[in-house]
PDB file of C-alpha atoms in Angstrom:
ATOM      1  CA  MET O   1      28.362  21.894  -1.313  1.00  0.00           C
ATOM      2  CA  ALA O   2      25.675  20.102  -2.808  1.00  0.00           C
ATOM      3  CA  ALA O   3      26.146  15.708  -2.356  1.00  0.00           C
ATOM      4  CA  LYS O   4      26.351  14.182  -6.388  1.00  0.00           C
ATOM      5  CA  GLU O   5      24.088  12.313  -7.887  1.00  0.00           C
ATOM      6  CA  ARG O   6      23.633   8.925  -9.090  1.00  0.00           C
ATOM      7  CA  ALA O   7      22.719   9.106 -12.677  1.00  0.00           C
ATOM      8  CA  ILE O   8      19.477   7.355 -14.065  1.00  0.00           C
ATOM      9  CA  PRO O   9      19.502   6.232 -17.234  1.00  0.00           C
ATOM     10  CA  ALA O  10      16.814   7.652 -19.876  1.00  0.00           C
ATOM     11  CA  PRO O  11      12.855   5.369 -19.383  1.00  0.00           C
ATOM     12  CA  GLY O  12      12.223   2.901 -22.506  1.00  0.00           C
ATOM     13  CA  VAL O  13       9.137   5.118 -23.724  1.00  0.00           C
ATOM     14  CA  ASN O  14       6.286   3.455 -25.412  1.00  0.00           C
ATOM     15  CA  PRO O  15       2.973   4.246 -26.637  1.00  0.00           C
ATOM     16  CA  GLU O  16       1.455   3.495 -23.154  1.00  0.00           C
ATOM     17  CA  THR O  17       3.644   5.746 -21.492  1.00  0.00           C
ATOM     18  CA  ALA O  18       4.524   8.040 -23.747  1.00  0.00           C
ATOM     19  CA  PRO O  19       1.868  11.109 -23.100  1.00  0.00           C
ATOM     20  CA  PHE O  20       3.645  10.511 -19.015  1.00  0.00           C
ATOM     21  CA  TRP O  21       7.368  10.818 -20.670  1.00  0.00           C
ATOM     22  CA  GLU O  22       6.094  14.350 -23.074  1.00  0.00           C
ATOM     23  CA  ALA O  23       4.151  15.799 -19.983  1.00  0.00           C
ATOM     24  CA  ALA O  24       7.374  15.456 -18.038  1.00  0.00           C
ATOM     25  CA  LYS O  25       9.562  17.010 -20.577  1.00  0.00           C
ATOM     26  CA  GLN O  26       6.949  20.009 -20.040  1.00  0.00           C
ATOM     27  CA  GLY O  27       7.550  19.704 -15.858  1.00  0.00           C
ATOM     28  CA  LYS O  28       4.223  17.944 -15.624  1.00  0.00           C
ATOM     29  CA  PHE O  29       3.412  15.250 -13.495  1.00  0.00           C
ATOM     30  CA  LEU O  30       0.596  12.443 -14.932  1.00  0.00           C
ATOM     31  CA  ILE O  31      -1.443  10.193 -13.142  1.00  0.00           C
ATOM     32  CA  LYS O  32      -3.766   7.698 -14.347  1.00  0.00           C
ATOM     33  CA  LYS O  33      -7.488   7.993 -13.624  1.00  0.00           C
ATOM     34  CA  CYS O  34     -10.700   5.665 -13.870  1.00  0.00           C
ATOM     35  CA  THR O  35     -13.148   6.923 -15.360  1.00  0.00           C
ATOM     36  CA  ALA O  36     -15.367   4.226 -14.405  1.00  0.00           C
ATOM     37  CA  CYS O  37     -14.277   4.283 -11.022  1.00  0.00           C
ATOM     38  CA  ASN O  38     -12.906   7.429 -10.497  1.00  0.00           C
ATOM     39  CA  LYS O  39     -10.108   6.150  -8.926  1.00  0.00           C
ATOM     40  CA  VAL O  40      -6.581   7.684  -9.681  1.00  0.00           C
ATOM     41  CA  HIS O  41      -4.242   4.979  -9.416  1.00  0.00           C
ATOM     42  CA  TRP O  42       0.814   5.026 -10.125  1.00  0.00           C
ATOM     43  CA  TYR O  43       2.065   3.747 -12.507  1.00  0.00           C
ATOM     44  CA  PRO O  44       0.629   4.379 -15.360  1.00  0.00           C
ATOM     45  CA  ARG O  45      -0.531   1.760 -17.240  1.00  0.00           C
ATOM     46  CA  ALA O  46      -4.066   1.151 -19.743  1.00  0.00           C
ATOM     47  CA  CYS O  47      -6.293  -1.410 -17.415  1.00  0.00           C
ATOM     48  CA  CYS O  48      -7.565   0.172 -13.775  1.00  0.00           C
ATOM     49  CA  PRO O  49      -6.243  -1.627 -11.165  1.00  0.00           C
ATOM     50  CA  PHE O  50      -9.287  -1.759  -9.185  1.00  0.00           C
ATOM     51  CA  CYS O  51     -12.037  -2.456 -11.836  1.00  0.00           C
ATOM     52  CA  MET O  52     -10.171  -3.531 -14.456  1.00  0.00           C
ATOM     53  CA  SER O  53     -11.329  -1.097 -17.009  1.00  0.00           C
ATOM     54  CA  ALA O  54      -9.806   0.427 -19.745  1.00  0.00           C
ATOM     55  CA  THR O  55     -11.744   3.714 -19.494  1.00  0.00           C
ATOM     56  CA  THR O  56      -8.413   5.619 -18.160  1.00  0.00           C
ATOM     57  CA  GLU O  57      -7.721   9.117 -19.001  1.00  0.00           C
ATOM     58  CA  TRP O  58      -4.020  10.759 -18.051  1.00  0.00           C
ATOM     59  CA  VAL O  59      -5.207  13.802 -15.074  1.00  0.00           C
ATOM     60  CA  GLU O  60      -1.824  15.768 -14.056  1.00  0.00           C
ATOM     61  CA  SER O  61      -1.377  15.301 -10.339  1.00  0.00           C
ATOM     62  CA  ARG O  62      -0.691  18.443  -7.368  1.00  0.00           C
ATOM     63  CA  GLY O  63       2.630  16.847  -7.156  1.00  0.00           C
ATOM     64  CA  THR O  64       2.691  16.809  -3.487  1.00  0.00           C
ATOM     65  CA  GLY O  65       2.296  14.175  -0.333  1.00  0.00           C
ATOM     66  CA  LYS O  66       3.538  12.769   2.392  1.00  0.00           C
ATOM     67  CA  ILE O  67       6.759  10.254   3.254  1.00  0.00           C
ATOM     68  CA  TYR O  68       5.216   6.490   4.162  1.00  0.00           C
ATOM     69  CA  SER O  69       8.329   4.737   4.124  1.00  0.00           C
ATOM     70  CA  VAL O  70      11.734   6.107   3.457  1.00  0.00           C
ATOM     71  CA  SER O  71      16.075   4.193   3.435  1.00  0.00           C
ATOM     72  CA  VAL O  72      18.655   5.835   3.253  1.00  0.00           C
ATOM     73  CA  MET O  73      21.856   4.351   1.063  1.00  0.00           C
ATOM     74  CA  LYS O  74      24.694   5.749   2.888  1.00  0.00           C
ATOM     75  CA  ARG O  75      27.090   2.639   1.317  1.00  0.00           C
ATOM     76  CA  ALA O  76      26.649   3.603  -2.165  1.00  0.00           C
ATOM     77  CA  PRO O  77      28.753   4.838  -3.944  1.00  0.00           C
ATOM     78  CA  GLU O  78      26.481   8.217  -3.678  1.00  0.00           C
ATOM     79  CA  VAL O  79      24.094   8.611  -1.179  1.00  0.00           C
ATOM     80  CA  TYR O  80      20.367   8.748  -1.516  1.00  0.00           C
ATOM     81  CA  ALA O  81      17.194   7.993  -0.343  1.00  0.00           C
ATOM     82  CA  ILE O  82      14.522   6.283  -1.525  1.00  0.00           C
ATOM     83  CA  ALA O  83      11.353   6.295  -0.309  1.00  0.00           C
ATOM     84  CA  TYR O  84       7.016   5.243  -0.918  1.00  0.00           C
ATOM     85  CA  VAL O  85       5.459   8.358  -1.311  1.00  0.00           C
ATOM     86  CA  THR O  86       1.856   8.993  -0.719  1.00  0.00           C
ATOM     87  CA  LEU O  87       0.433  11.234  -3.198  1.00  0.00           C
ATOM     88  CA  ASP O  88      -2.141  14.203  -1.964  1.00  0.00           C
ATOM     89  CA  ASP O  89      -3.976  12.606  -4.985  1.00  0.00           C
ATOM     90  CA  GLY O  90      -4.372   9.364  -3.473  1.00  0.00           C
ATOM     91  CA  PRO O  91      -1.681   6.927  -4.736  1.00  0.00           C
ATOM     92  CA  THR O  92       1.769   5.521  -3.058  1.00  0.00           C
ATOM     93  CA  MET O  93       4.560   5.347  -6.062  1.00  0.00           C
ATOM     94  CA  MET O  94       8.215   4.622  -5.078  1.00  0.00           C
ATOM     95  CA  THR O  95      10.718   7.307  -5.870  1.00  0.00           C
ATOM     96  CA  ASN O  96      13.995   9.197  -4.711  1.00  0.00           C
ATOM     97  CA  ILE O  97      14.346  11.755  -1.552  1.00  0.00           C
ATOM     98  CA  VAL O  98      16.617  14.613  -2.653  1.00  0.00           C
ATOM     99  CA  GLU O  99      17.369  18.378  -1.834  1.00  0.00           C
ATOM    100  CA  CYS O 100      17.569  17.231   1.356  1.00  0.00           C
ATOM    101  CA  ASP O 101      19.381  16.425   4.894  1.00  0.00           C
ATOM    102  CA  PHE O 102      19.576  12.710   4.995  1.00  0.00           C
ATOM    103  CA  ASP O 103      20.146  12.737   8.942  1.00  0.00           C
ATOM    104  CA  LYS O 104      16.201  13.694   9.145  1.00  0.00           C
ATOM    105  CA  VAL O 105      14.122  13.202   6.249  1.00  0.00           C
ATOM    106  CA  ALA O 106      11.540  10.947   8.072  1.00  0.00           C
ATOM    107  CA  ILE O 107       8.465   9.441   7.618  1.00  0.00           C
ATOM    108  CA  GLY O 108       5.192  11.930   7.710  1.00  0.00           C
ATOM    109  CA  ASP O 109       7.470  14.477   6.227  1.00  0.00           C
ATOM    110  CA  LYS O 110       5.563  16.349   3.399  1.00  0.00           C
ATOM    111  CA  VAL O 111       7.112  16.775  -0.084  1.00  0.00           C
ATOM    112  CA  GLN O 112       6.341  17.797  -3.917  1.00  0.00           C
ATOM    113  CA  ILE O 113       7.798  17.068  -6.954  1.00  0.00           C
ATOM    114  CA  THR O 114      10.891  18.012  -8.546  1.00  0.00           C
ATOM    115  CA  TRP O 115      12.574  16.538 -11.747  1.00  0.00           C
ATOM    116  CA  ARG O 116      16.153  14.962 -12.682  1.00  0.00           C
ATOM    117  CA  PRO O 117      17.707  14.751 -15.998  1.00  0.00           C
ATOM    118  CA  THR O 118      17.930  10.996 -17.332  1.00  0.00           C
ATOM    119  CA  GLN O 119      21.061   9.901 -19.567  1.00  0.00           C
ATOM    120  CA  GLY O 120      19.634   9.149 -22.742  1.00  0.00           C
ATOM    121  CA  ASP O 121      21.858   7.004 -25.653  1.00  0.00           C
ATOM    122  CA  GLY O 122      22.122  10.510 -27.778  1.00  0.00           C
ATOM    123  CA  LYS O 123      19.873   9.613 -29.886  1.00  0.00           C
ATOM    124  CA  GLU O 124      16.257  11.203 -28.431  1.00  0.00           C
ATOM    125  CA  ASP O 125      16.034  14.010 -26.111  1.00  0.00           C
ATOM    126  CA  ALA O 126      15.144  11.772 -22.327  1.00  0.00           C
ATOM    127  CA  PRO O 127      13.043  13.018 -20.375  1.00  0.00           C
ATOM    128  CA  PRO O 128      13.506  14.255 -16.777  1.00  0.00           C
ATOM    129  CA  TYR O 129      12.012  11.535 -14.116  1.00  0.00           C
ATOM    130  CA  PRO O 130      10.138  12.875 -10.698  1.00  0.00           C
ATOM    131  CA  VAL O 131      11.648  12.645  -7.634  1.00  0.00           C
ATOM    132  CA  PHE O 132      10.656  14.889  -4.198  1.00  0.00           C
ATOM    133  CA  LYS O 133      12.041  17.016  -2.358  1.00  0.00           C
ATOM    134  CA  PRO O 134      10.769  18.738   1.063  1.00  0.00           C
ATOM    135  CA  ALA O 135       8.253  20.812   1.090  1.00  0.00           C
TER     136      ALA O 135
END
């Protein structure tokens, strides 16, 4: 029997993040790349956090990586794992680990992206949010 998952509210979409959420609806995971210093970064933002250039572009991530740090929340109403995942593309992001044995998930495990629905307000098609599962 699958564990019950937490309900996640739909994100607040703004002009800066809209391309990310539109791609998410198509199952594509985008990250930002600076065209000045050539570094990729997460979370999506207009200015590069490395060189402060405003010349960034969206690129599709492979959506794979390794768990850098993980904590399993067993005392919550729905057990869940929160983790930092270092993407094979470079950046590290905070996320959830799903579809796993919570007693065996560990630092260094290889993971791949998957998507979970969000709960919208009924006015719009709510985009999914990215989580990771064992690769």
